[in-house]
Amino acid sequence: MPNMRADVVVIGGGISGLSTAYHLAKAGKDVVVVEKGIVGAEASGRNGGMISERTDEPALVPLAVESVRLWPTLDDELGYPTEFVQKGRLQVAVSEAEMGRYLTEKEVGDRFGVHVDVLDRSEIKDMVPFVTERNLGGIFFPKGAHANPQRSVQAFAWAFQDRGGKLCQHTAVTGFKLAAGRVAAVETTAGDIEANTVVCAAGPQTALFLEMVGTRVPLATARAEIIATAPIAPLFQMALVGNGLYGRQAKKGNLLYGGGPHEWIDVDLTSDPGKPNTPLIRNIARRLADLFPVVADVPVIRSWAGVIEQAPDSLPIIDILDRPSNFVFVSASAHGFAIAAATGKVVSELVLHGESSVDISGLRMDRFGEVAPNWREELGWIPVPAQA
Amino acid sequence: METKSLVVVGAGVAGTAAAIEAARSGVQVTLIDENPISASMMGLDVPLYYGNRFAHSLEDRDLMLQRVFTSNPALHEAESAGVDVQLGTCVWGAFRNTETSRKLDGPQLGLADDKQSWVIKYDRLIVAAGARDLNFSFAGSDLAGTMGANGAHALLSRYQALTSRRMVILGAGNLGLTTARLALNNGIDVVAIVDVSSSAYGDESLMHELQQDGVDLYTSHTLKEAIGSADGIESVVLVTVNEDNEPVSGTEKTIAADTVCLAIGLVPNIELLSLLDCKINFKSELGGYVPDHDEWMRTSVENVFVAGDVAGFHDGMVLNPEIARNQGCLASIAAAESLGAMDSAQAHARRSEIQAEAGAAAPAEVHTYWKNWLQSLVNAGGLDVFACECEEVTRAELIDLQPPRYLEWRSEQMSSRSLRTQLQDGPVDPGQVRRLTRVGMGECQGRRCREQASLLLAAESGTDVAKVPFMSYRPPVRPLPLSIMWPHDETEEMRENWVKWFIPVSRVLG
């Protein structure tokens, strides 16, 4: 294949990369997205589908609020269904400690002008009659929402193509050609692509790509699990967190719930990390049956796992490197889906103007200072030794 | 957690042979079989295509347990040999440590009966999980009375609970012919055996005998539709097809029948092997995706062995149960040898006795025959027939890659997308198609639609079906109520370490 060239090469066909690519293509840029598998193959297509203002993470609130503002426009904007449902986010507390944390979220919400209702147990019962008797109250975000991850990723990918973008699936990025402090070309398994700007949105592989251009970024990868039940009549429409689980009832009626301990793993540059489920799915099932006793006899019909990268503070990192100077990157620390509607706007602004109209000051890389080479070991964020 | 030395999954011909052989070698064997299947699971057509034509007696679990036992003399033999036989127990999960899952305390199986689930460890595993019914849909196939040959066999010989009166059988191979024989022997009127091919390919003398008993054979025919009511199928319309599998107009025949039994092929039950990440390859002659195994029935994963239809099924095996029995013995010898219960000389000696009985050769491939059947059904019945009954998605919606109807989505952009446009971005990906259309996402866990969807995608994309990528299976491989999955054995450690989501270090430390 002859060398290609583009205004922007986006590495990664997840929802952050595709949202960015969409916005850049819409702004008239010539954009190529390089994806080693298919779009949404990793966490973007495998997450719980939750969208909210994230007042549990103050640094994230401005971006999350912007995303919550934009999500409702996506179906029309993109022209494809995302299965978006905006009926709020309910967080049910089953312990006093949990209720305490929720009240802090309420305070942060007040600070940022995010509407958060504090509910007592009877108000929660009114809202979701089938919820556990152990509920001690909770908080409700009226603008919380959920959508279908796979459908949403595909919607961005298709809309990107409709705007003239070029999607290269089954193509892995293998390196960079650097010249004069810039990336001159992105090397891929299908040949080099010359680029004015590179956007790295490579999820679990992000740290590996940054290492190639000489930057150590603290990201560790983990595997987490979700279960799906058979479809049942509508129980609730909001995103509902509680009893150690997060999830939603899909439009079709399936309950989709995840939670529990995750497992730190290693990934490499080009292969598809294995995503097995483990007997943990029973523990998730238990908590779901406990959260909604009425569904105890509903069968679990499926489970899946996803691989997510995490920064030490579990917050996204969005930044432009000093060198190579035409290298922008975004890593979401498992918030990727929730913030996706705004990610593309913010990152495309960084590409086009060098700055963003949304306050992402708390999401820059400088918050980590000097990253120690053994930071994962220090945090214990490493895989356990292999055994039989 | 309990550790079993050797677990054999499936108490059919291969599994019982394996269990008995191993027990006689001095190995402690646990033989697990999910029969009797609960009536509610059968209602979902899991694990076989039972078709909802069954008697209420199925709900009498004790009676069914008794029938499972009496219909399978090898179970008694296994018990006498010292095998720990666990009936009414399904294996819904199989887990082992891999590169990205390292915390298991050794390889494990998820088990469940009708009351609870539990997890056991194993040293050696023989999967003899059999095969399920290949299903192609047709207009009316969602009516009660549409079933598969293995489902029919189970209801007839194991449960004695099939209430069919007049049966039409699709497929004139040995699978169809033995089903016809069994049905006749049970007082069911077999009103037609239908095959899309121009001749029957099953055993000639068996076919001849059936014709003597008044069974009509319709070759170069397909099923146009089944007609019925809330009670199920009442009649079927057959039609002659030409060499291109197209219906010849004016040749329709309506036949009174309450049952359509699909005996076109069987699909190996490789779910557990997929969960264990055993190497799986497409071998058309053996029914599609099957586990790699060597001559001693060892899979690519150490300590995991296969035997019987799960290792690959072809129609010649129907009349020759020795093939499955031999595989069971070979798997057992390999397991016993690896456990140290036999030395290599003993294993060699025992194997040489078995090798002598090796059975019939597999055909070159089966998918041309499957494709002809499906093409005839599509030509006669159209694209507006459900490809996925659980999710109510038609064949047209599948190949047009349309979002499910309940989204009520219409847009110009969406209408311009289809499988064809998707192929411009890469080869056909059945997993992606499943997630977008929901075909295969329902309660039967894709058992009734997986192969049909693959063949439709292959045809529409001009891809050899062998090149349509394998879609992995996920646990639980049986639909399992939350209350049954519930871990009564949950550890305190699990409760203490439970997190809703990643907890930021700042908060842990702060």
mmCIF file with all atom_site columns, N, CA and C in Angstrom, chain B residues 436-491:
data_model
loop_
_atom_site.group_PDB
_atom_site.id
_atom_site.type_symbol
_atom_site.label_atom_id
_atom_site.label_alt_id
_atom_site.label_comp_id
_atom_site.label_asym_id
_atom_site.label_entity_id
_atom_site.label_seq_id
_atom_site.pdbx_PDB_ins_code
_atom_site.Cartn_x
_atom_site.Cartn_y
_atom_site.Cartn_z
_atom_site.occupancy
_atom_site.B_iso_or_equiv
_atom_site.pdbx_formal_charge
_atom_site.auth_seq_id
_atom_site.auth_comp_id
_atom_site.auth_asym_id
_atom_site.auth_atom_id
_atom_site.pdbx_PDB_model_num
ATOM 1   N N  . LEU B 1 436 ? -25.174 -5.642  17.096 1.00 0.00 ? 436 LEU B N  1
ATOM 2   C CA . LEU B 1 436 ? -25.961 -4.588  16.448 1.00 0.00 ? 436 LEU B CA 1
ATOM 3   C C  . LEU B 1 436 ? -27.394 -5.025  16.180 1.00 0.00 ? 436 LEU B C  1
ATOM 4   N N  . THR B 1 437 ? -27.577 -6.282  15.803 1.00 0.00 ? 437 THR B N  1
ATOM 5   C CA . THR B 1 437 ? -28.934 -6.732  15.431 1.00 0.00 ? 437 THR B CA 1
ATOM 6   C C  . THR B 1 437 ? -29.632 -7.476  16.553 1.00 0.00 ? 437 THR B C  1
ATOM 7   N N  . ARG B 1 438 ? -28.873 -7.953  17.527 1.00 0.00 ? 438 ARG B N  1
ATOM 8   C CA . ARG B 1 438 ? -29.319 -8.777  18.655 1.00 0.00 ? 438 ARG B CA 1
ATOM 9   C C  . ARG B 1 438 ? -29.613 -10.230 18.279 1.00 0.00 ? 438 ARG B C  1
ATOM 10  N N  . VAL B 1 439 ? -29.288 -10.627 17.061 1.00 0.00 ? 439 VAL B N  1
ATOM 11  C CA . VAL B 1 439 ? -29.481 -12.037 16.705 1.00 0.00 ? 439 VAL B CA 1
ATOM 12  C C  . VAL B 1 439 ? -28.546 -12.892 17.563 1.00 0.00 ? 439 VAL B C  1
ATOM 13  N N  . GLY B 1 440 ? -29.124 -13.811 18.322 1.00 0.00 ? 440 GLY B N  1
ATOM 14  C CA . GLY B 1 440 ? -28.315 -14.683 19.169 1.00 0.00 ? 440 GLY B CA 1
ATOM 15  C C  . GLY B 1 440 ? -28.163 -14.192 20.595 1.00 0.00 ? 440 GLY B C  1
ATOM 16  N N  . MET B 1 441 ? -28.853 -13.092 20.928 1.00 0.00 ? 441 MET B N  1
ATOM 17  C CA . MET B 1 441 ? -28.695 -12.518 22.273 1.00 0.00 ? 441 MET B CA 1
ATOM 18  C C  . MET B 1 441 ? -29.782 -12.994 23.243 1.00 0.00 ? 441 MET B C  1
ATOM 19  N N  . GLY B 1 442 ? -30.621 -13.917 22.822 1.00 0.00 ? 442 GLY B N  1
ATOM 20  C CA . GLY B 1 442 ? -31.794 -14.258 23.627 1.00 0.00 ? 442 GLY B CA 1
ATOM 21  C C  . GLY B 1 442 ? -31.568 -15.374 24.631 1.00 0.00 ? 442 GLY B C  1
ATOM 22  N N  . GLU B 1 443 ? -32.694 -15.829 25.172 1.00 0.00 ? 443 GLU B N  1
ATOM 23  C CA . GLU B 1 443 ? -32.654 -16.774 26.282 1.00 0.00 ? 443 GLU B CA 1
ATOM 24  C C  . GLU B 1 443 ? -32.162 -18.163 25.903 1.00 0.00 ? 443 GLU B C  1
ATOM 25  N N  . CYS B 1 444 ? -32.294 -18.535 24.621 1.00 0.00 ? 444 CYS B N  1
ATOM 26  C CA . CYS B 1 444 ? -31.776 -19.861 24.238 1.00 0.00 ? 444 CYS B CA 1
ATOM 27  C C  . CYS B 1 444 ? -30.270 -19.771 24.032 1.00 0.00 ? 444 CYS B C  1
ATOM 28  N N  . GLN B 1 445 ? -29.706 -18.599 24.273 1.00 0.00 ? 445 GLN B N  1
ATOM 29  C CA . GLN B 1 445 ? -28.265 -18.351 24.204 1.00 0.00 ? 445 GLN B CA 1
ATOM 30  C C  . GLN B 1 445 ? -27.707 -18.633 22.810 1.00 0.00 ? 445 GLN B C  1
ATOM 31  N N  . GLY B 1 446 ? -28.546 -18.371 21.819 1.00 0.00 ? 446 GLY B N  1
ATOM 32  C CA . GLY B 1 446 ? -28.083 -18.496 20.431 1.00 0.00 ? 446 GLY B CA 1
ATOM 33  C C  . GLY B 1 446 ? -28.092 -19.903 19.878 1.00 0.00 ? 446 GLY B C  1
ATOM 34  N N  . ARG B 1 447 ? -28.614 -20.840 20.656 1.00 0.00 ? 447 ARG B N  1
ATOM 35  C CA . ARG B 1 447 ? -28.576 -22.231 20.188 1.00 0.00 ? 447 ARG B CA 1
ATOM 36  C C  . ARG B 1 447 ? -29.409 -22.449 18.937 1.00 0.00 ? 447 ARG B C  1
ATOM 37  N N  . ARG B 1 448 ? -30.523 -21.716 18.824 1.00 0.00 ? 448 ARG B N  1
ATOM 38  C CA . ARG B 1 448 ? -31.413 -21.955 17.687 1.00 0.00 ? 448 ARG B CA 1
ATOM 39  C C  . ARG B 1 448 ? -31.047 -21.131 16.458 1.00 0.00 ? 448 ARG B C  1
ATOM 40  N N  . CYS B 1 449 ? -30.091 -20.211 16.579 1.00 0.00 ? 449 CYS B N  1
ATOM 41  C CA . CYS B 1 449 ? -29.851 -19.324 15.443 1.00 0.00 ? 449 CYS B CA 1
ATOM 42  C C  . CYS B 1 449 ? -28.398 -19.181 15.025 1.00 0.00 ? 449 CYS B C  1
ATOM 43  N N  . ARG B 1 450 ? -27.488 -19.678 15.838 1.00 0.00 ? 450 ARG B N  1
ATOM 44  C CA . ARG B 1 450 ? -26.063 -19.403 15.589 1.00 0.00 ? 450 ARG B CA 1
ATOM 45  C C  . ARG B 1 450 ? -25.628 -19.846 14.192 1.00 0.00 ? 450 ARG B C  1
ATOM 46  N N  . GLU B 1 451 ? -25.937 -21.076 13.828 1.00 0.00 ? 451 GLU B N  1
ATOM 47  C CA . GLU B 1 451 ? -25.443 -21.600 12.550 1.00 0.00 ? 451 GLU B CA 1
ATOM 48  C C  . GLU B 1 451 ? -26.170 -20.959 11.383 1.00 0.00 ? 451 GLU B C  1
ATOM 49  N N  . GLN B 1 452 ? -27.497 -20.771 11.544 1.00 0.00 ? 452 GLN B N  1
ATOM 50  C CA . GLN B 1 452 ? -28.236 -20.127 10.469 1.00 0.00 ? 452 GLN B CA 1
ATOM 51  C C  . GLN B 1 452 ? -27.681 -18.714 10.220 1.00 0.00 ? 452 GLN B C  1
ATOM 52  N N  . ALA B 1 453 ? -27.421 -17.979 11.298 1.00 0.00 ? 453 ALA B N  1
ATOM 53  C CA . ALA B 1 453 ? -26.898 -16.624 11.144 1.00 0.00 ? 453 ALA B CA 1
ATOM 54  C C  . ALA B 1 453 ? -25.546 -16.654 10.442 1.00 0.00 ? 453 ALA B C  1
ATOM 55  N N  . SER B 1 454 ? -24.677 -17.584 10.820 1.00 0.00 ? 454 SER B N  1
ATOM 56  C CA . SER B 1 454 ? -23.365 -17.679 10.176 1.00 0.00 ? 454 SER B CA 1
ATOM 57  C C  . SER B 1 454 ? -23.497 -17.955 8.688  1.00 0.00 ? 454 SER B C  1
ATOM 58  N N  . LEU B 1 455 ? -24.403 -18.873 8.366  1.00 0.00 ? 455 LEU B N  1
ATOM 59  C CA . LEU B 1 455 ? -24.568 -19.223 6.948  1.00 0.00 ? 455 LEU B CA 1
ATOM 60  C C  . LEU B 1 455 ? -25.173 -18.064 6.163  1.00 0.00 ? 455 LEU B C  1
ATOM 61  N N  . LEU B 1 456 ? -26.110 -17.358 6.773  1.00 0.00 ? 456 LEU B N  1
ATOM 62  C CA . LEU B 1 456 ? -26.706 -16.197 6.080  1.00 0.00 ? 456 LEU B CA 1
ATOM 63  C C  . LEU B 1 456 ? -25.660 -15.109 5.876  1.00 0.00 ? 456 LEU B C  1
ATOM 64  N N  . LEU B 1 457 ? -24.841 -14.871 6.902  1.00 0.00 ? 457 LEU B N  1
ATOM 65  C CA . LEU B 1 457 ? -23.794 -13.855 6.782  1.00 0.00 ? 457 LEU B CA 1
ATOM 66  C C  . LEU B 1 457 ? -22.759 -14.270 5.739  1.00 0.00 ? 457 LEU B C  1
ATOM 67  N N  . ALA B 1 458 ? -22.431 -15.556 5.734  1.00 0.00 ? 458 ALA B N  1
ATOM 68  C CA . ALA B 1 458 ? -21.464 -16.052 4.753  1.00 0.00 ? 458 ALA B CA 1
ATOM 69  C C  . ALA B 1 458 ? -22.008 -15.842 3.345  1.00 0.00 ? 458 ALA B C  1
ATOM 70  N N  . ALA B 1 459 ? -23.273 -16.210 3.136  1.00 0.00 ? 459 ALA B N  1
ATOM 71  C CA . ALA B 1 459 ? -23.871 -16.102 1.797  1.00 0.00 ? 459 ALA B CA 1
ATOM 72  C C  . ALA B 1 459 ? -23.937 -14.640 1.364  1.00 0.00 ? 459 ALA B C  1
ATOM 73  N N  . GLU B 1 460 ? -24.399 -13.793 2.275  1.00 0.00 ? 460 GLU B N  1
ATOM 74  C CA . GLU B 1 460 ? -24.585 -12.381 1.919  1.00 0.00 ? 460 GLU B CA 1
ATOM 75  C C  . GLU B 1 460 ? -23.255 -11.688 1.653  1.00 0.00 ? 460 GLU B C  1
ATOM 76  N N  . SER B 1 461 ? -22.218 -12.118 2.361  1.00 0.00 ? 461 SER B N  1
ATOM 77  C CA . SER B 1 461 ? -20.923 -11.442 2.217  1.00 0.00 ? 461 SER B CA 1
ATOM 78  C C  . SER B 1 461 ? -20.015 -12.143 1.215  1.00 0.00 ? 461 SER B C  1
ATOM 79  N N  . GLY B 1 462 ? -20.487 -13.249 0.669  1.00 0.00 ? 462 GLY B N  1
ATOM 80  C CA . GLY B 1 462 ? -19.645 -13.985 -0.264 1.00 0.00 ? 462 GLY B CA 1
ATOM 81  C C  . GLY B 1 462 ? -18.425 -14.582 0.409  1.00 0.00 ? 462 GLY B C  1
ATOM 82  N N  . THR B 1 463 ? -18.601 -14.930 1.689  1.00 0.00 ? 463 THR B N  1
ATOM 83  C CA . THR B 1 463 ? -17.495 -15.506 2.469  1.00 0.00 ? 463 THR B CA 1
ATOM 84  C C  . THR B 1 463 ? -17.722 -17.005 2.615  1.00 0.00 ? 463 THR B C  1
ATOM 85  N N  . ASP B 1 464 ? -16.660 -17.777 2.510  1.00 0.00 ? 464 ASP B N  1
ATOM 86  C CA . ASP B 1 464 ? -16.750 -19.197 2.825  1.00 0.00 ? 464 ASP B CA 1
ATOM 87  C C  . ASP B 1 464 ? -17.135 -19.305 4.308  1.00 0.00 ? 464 ASP B C  1
ATOM 88  N N  . VAL B 1 465 ? -18.116 -20.133 4.609  1.00 0.00 ? 465 VAL B N  1
ATOM 89  C CA . VAL B 1 465 ? -18.585 -20.208 6.006  1.00 0.00 ? 465 VAL B CA 1
ATOM 90  C C  . VAL B 1 465 ? -17.449 -20.604 6.957  1.00 0.00 ? 465 VAL B C  1
ATOM 91  N N  . ALA B 1 466 ? -16.477 -21.321 6.417  1.00 0.00 ? 466 ALA B N  1
ATOM 92  C CA . ALA B 1 466 ? -15.324 -21.708 7.240  1.00 0.00 ? 466 ALA B CA 1
ATOM 93  C C  . ALA B 1 466 ? -14.503 -20.492 7.671  1.00 0.00 ? 466 ALA B C  1
ATOM 94  N N  . LYS B 1 467 ? -14.672 -19.396 6.940  1.00 0.00 ? 467 LYS B N  1
ATOM 95  C CA . LYS B 1 467 ? -13.899 -18.185 7.241  1.00 0.00 ? 467 LYS B CA 1
ATOM 96  C C  . LYS B 1 467 ? -14.692 -17.186 8.093  1.00 0.00 ? 467 LYS B C  1
ATOM 97  N N  . VAL B 1 468 ? -15.922 -17.531 8.410  1.00 0.00 ? 468 VAL B N  1
ATOM 98  C CA . VAL B 1 468 ? -16.681 -16.663 9.315  1.00 0.00 ? 468 VAL B CA 1
ATOM 99  C C  . VAL B 1 468 ? -16.126 -16.919 10.718 1.00 0.00 ? 468 VAL B C  1
ATOM 100 N N  . PRO B 1 469 ? -15.607 -15.876 11.363 1.00 0.00 ? 469 PRO B N  1
ATOM 101 C CA . PRO B 1 469 ? -14.884 -16.113 12.621 1.00 0.00 ? 469 PRO B CA 1
ATOM 102 C C  . PRO B 1 469 ? -15.738 -16.790 13.693 1.00 0.00 ? 469 PRO B C  1
ATOM 103 N N  . PHE B 1 470 ? -15.060 -17.545 14.515 1.00 0.00 ? 470 PHE B N  1
ATOM 104 C CA . PHE B 1 470 ? -15.695 -18.216 15.649 1.00 0.00 ? 470 PHE B CA 1
ATOM 105 C C  . PHE B 1 470 ? -16.112 -17.174 16.681 1.00 0.00 ? 470 PHE B C  1
ATOM 106 N N  . MET B 1 471 ? -17.325 -17.332 17.180 1.00 0.00 ? 471 MET B N  1
ATOM 107 C CA . MET B 1 471 ? -17.799 -16.467 18.269 1.00 0.00 ? 471 MET B CA 1
ATOM 108 C C  . MET B 1 471 ? -17.671 -17.266 19.551 1.00 0.00 ? 471 MET B C  1
ATOM 109 N N  . SER B 1 472 ? -16.911 -16.735 20.491 1.00 0.00 ? 472 SER B N  1
ATOM 110 C CA . SER B 1 472 ? -16.691 -17.503 21.712 1.00 0.00 ? 472 SER B CA 1
ATOM 111 C C  . SER B 1 472 ? -17.989 -17.599 22.514 1.00 0.00 ? 472 SER B C  1
ATOM 112 N N  . TYR B 1 473 ? -18.053 -18.597 23.361 1.00 0.00 ? 473 TYR B N  1
ATOM 113 C CA . TYR B 1 473 ? -19.195 -18.758 24.269 1.00 0.00 ? 473 TYR B CA 1
ATOM 114 C C  . TYR B 1 473 ? -18.840 -18.106 25.598 1.00 0.00 ? 473 TYR B C  1
ATOM 115 N N  . ARG B 1 474 ? -19.871 -17.714 26.337 1.00 0.00 ? 474 ARG B N  1
ATOM 116 C CA . ARG B 1 474 ? -19.640 -17.058 27.632 1.00 0.00 ? 474 ARG B CA 1
ATOM 117 C C  . ARG B 1 474 ? -20.417 -17.801 28.711 1.00 0.00 ? 474 ARG B C  1
ATOM 118 N N  . PRO B 1 475 ? -19.889 -17.818 29.907 1.00 0.00 ? 475 PRO B N  1
ATOM 119 C CA . PRO B 1 475 ? -20.650 -18.433 30.999 1.00 0.00 ? 475 PRO B CA 1
ATOM 120 C C  . PRO B 1 475 ? -21.750 -17.492 31.502 1.00 0.00 ? 475 PRO B C  1
ATOM 121 N N  . PRO B 1 476 ? -22.821 -17.998 32.076 1.00 0.00 ? 476 PRO B N  1
ATOM 122 C CA . PRO B 1 476 ? -23.126 -19.420 32.213 1.00 0.00 ? 476 PRO B CA 1
ATOM 123 C C  . PRO B 1 476 ? -23.613 -19.989 30.879 1.00 0.00 ? 476 PRO B C  1
ATOM 124 N N  . VAL B 1 477 ? -23.159 -21.180 30.519 1.00 0.00 ? 477 VAL B N  1
ATOM 125 C CA . VAL B 1 477 ? -23.573 -21.761 29.248 1.00 0.00 ? 477 VAL B CA 1
ATOM 126 C C  . VAL B 1 477 ? -24.929 -22.467 29.352 1.00 0.00 ? 477 VAL B C  1
ATOM 127 N N  . ARG B 1 478 ? -25.568 -22.300 30.487 1.00 0.00 ? 478 ARG B N  1
ATOM 128 C CA . ARG B 1 478 ? -26.994 -22.623 30.626 1.00 0.00 ? 478 ARG B CA 1
ATOM 129 C C  . ARG B 1 478 ? -27.644 -21.391 31.232 1.00 0.00 ? 478 ARG B C  1
ATOM 130 N N  . PRO B 1 479 ? -28.894 -21.061 30.821 1.00 0.00 ? 479 PRO B N  1
ATOM 131 C CA . PRO B 1 479 ? -29.570 -19.933 31.487 1.00 0.00 ? 479 PRO B CA 1
ATOM 132 C C  . PRO B 1 479 ? -29.814 -20.320 32.944 1.00 0.00 ? 479 PRO B C  1
ATOM 133 N N  . LEU B 1 480 ? -29.226 -19.581 33.854 1.00 0.00 ? 480 LEU B N  1
ATOM 134 C CA . LEU B 1 480 ? -29.218 -20.019 35.248 1.00 0.00 ? 480 LEU B CA 1
ATOM 135 C C  . LEU B 1 480 ? -29.798 -18.924 36.128 1.00 0.00 ? 480 LEU B C  1
ATOM 136 N N  . PRO B 1 481 ? -30.908 -19.197 36.824 1.00 0.00 ? 481 PRO B N  1
ATOM 137 C CA . PRO B 1 481 ? -31.515 -18.153 37.650 1.00 0.00 ? 481 PRO B CA 1
ATOM 138 C C  . PRO B 1 481 ? -30.512 -17.564 38.652 1.00 0.00 ? 481 PRO B C  1
ATOM 139 N N  . LEU B 1 482 ? -30.677 -16.258 38.909 1.00 0.00 ? 482 LEU B N  1
ATOM 140 C CA . LEU B 1 482 ? -29.800 -15.578 39.870 1.00 0.00 ? 482 LEU B CA 1
ATOM 141 C C  . LEU B 1 482 ? -29.774 -16.320 41.201 1.00 0.00 ? 482 LEU B C  1
ATOM 142 N N  . SER B 1 483 ? -30.953 -16.803 41.615 1.00 0.00 ? 483 SER B N  1
ATOM 143 C CA . SER B 1 483 ? -31.041 -17.467 42.921 1.00 0.00 ? 483 SER B CA 1
ATOM 144 C C  . SER B 1 483 ? -30.236 -18.768 42.933 1.00 0.00 ? 483 SER B C  1
ATOM 145 N N  . ILE B 1 484 ? -30.059 -19.377 41.749 1.00 0.00 ? 484 ILE B N  1
ATOM 146 C CA . ILE B 1 484 ? -29.266 -20.614 41.691 1.00 0.00 ? 484 ILE B CA 1
ATOM 147 C C  . ILE B 1 484 ? -27.783 -20.287 41.561 1.00 0.00 ? 484 ILE B C  1
ATOM 148 N N  . MET B 1 485 ? -27.468 -19.226 40.818 1.00 0.00 ? 485 MET B N  1
ATOM 149 C CA . MET B 1 485 ? -26.056 -18.825 40.732 1.00 0.00 ? 485 MET B CA 1
ATOM 150 C C  . MET B 1 485 ? -25.523 -18.371 42.090 1.00 0.00 ? 485 MET B C  1
ATOM 151 N N  . TRP B 1 486 ? -26.390 -17.857 42.906 1.00 0.00 ? 486 TRP B N  1
ATOM 152 C CA . TRP B 1 486 ? -26.070 -17.333 44.237 1.00 0.00 ? 486 TRP B CA 1
ATOM 153 C C  . TRP B 1 486 ? -25.019 -18.208 44.948 1.00 0.00 ? 486 TRP B C  1
ATOM 154 N N  . PRO B 1 487 ? -23.876 -17.636 45.298 1.00 0.00 ? 487 PRO B N  1
ATOM 155 C CA . PRO B 1 487 ? -22.806 -18.435 45.906 1.00 0.00 ? 487 PRO B CA 1
ATOM 156 C C  . PRO B 1 487 ? -22.988 -18.592 47.412 1.00 0.00 ? 487 PRO B C  1
ATOM 157 N N  . HIS B 1 488 ? -23.540 -19.713 47.819 1.00 0.00 ? 488 HIS B N  1
ATOM 158 C CA . HIS B 1 488 ? -23.683 -19.968 49.265 1.00 0.00 ? 488 HIS B CA 1
ATOM 159 C C  . HIS B 1 488 ? -22.318 -20.101 49.919 1.00 0.00 ? 488 HIS B C  1
ATOM 160 N N  . ASP B 1 489 ? -21.317 -20.381 49.077 1.00 0.00 ? 489 ASP B N  1
ATOM 161 C CA . ASP B 1 489 ? -19.965 -20.586 49.589 1.00 0.00 ? 489 ASP B CA 1
ATOM 162 C C  . ASP B 1 489 ? -19.120 -19.309 49.510 1.00 0.00 ? 489 ASP B C  1
ATOM 163 N N  . GLU B 1 490 ? -19.765 -18.156 49.341 1.00 0.00 ? 490 GLU B N  1
ATOM 164 C CA . GLU B 1 490 ? -19.000 -16.913 49.206 1.00 0.00 ? 490 GLU B CA 1
ATOM 165 C C  . GLU B 1 490 ? -18.106 -16.694 50.427 1.00 0.00 ? 490 GLU B C  1
ATOM 166 N N  . THR B 1 491 ? -16.871 -16.314 50.151 1.00 0.00 ? 491 THR B N  1
ATOM 167 C CA . THR B 1 491 ? -15.913 -16.173 51.255 1.00 0.00 ? 491 THR B CA 1
ATOM 168 C C  . THR B 1 491 ? -16.019 -14.785 51.883 1.00 0.00 ? 491 THR B C  1
#
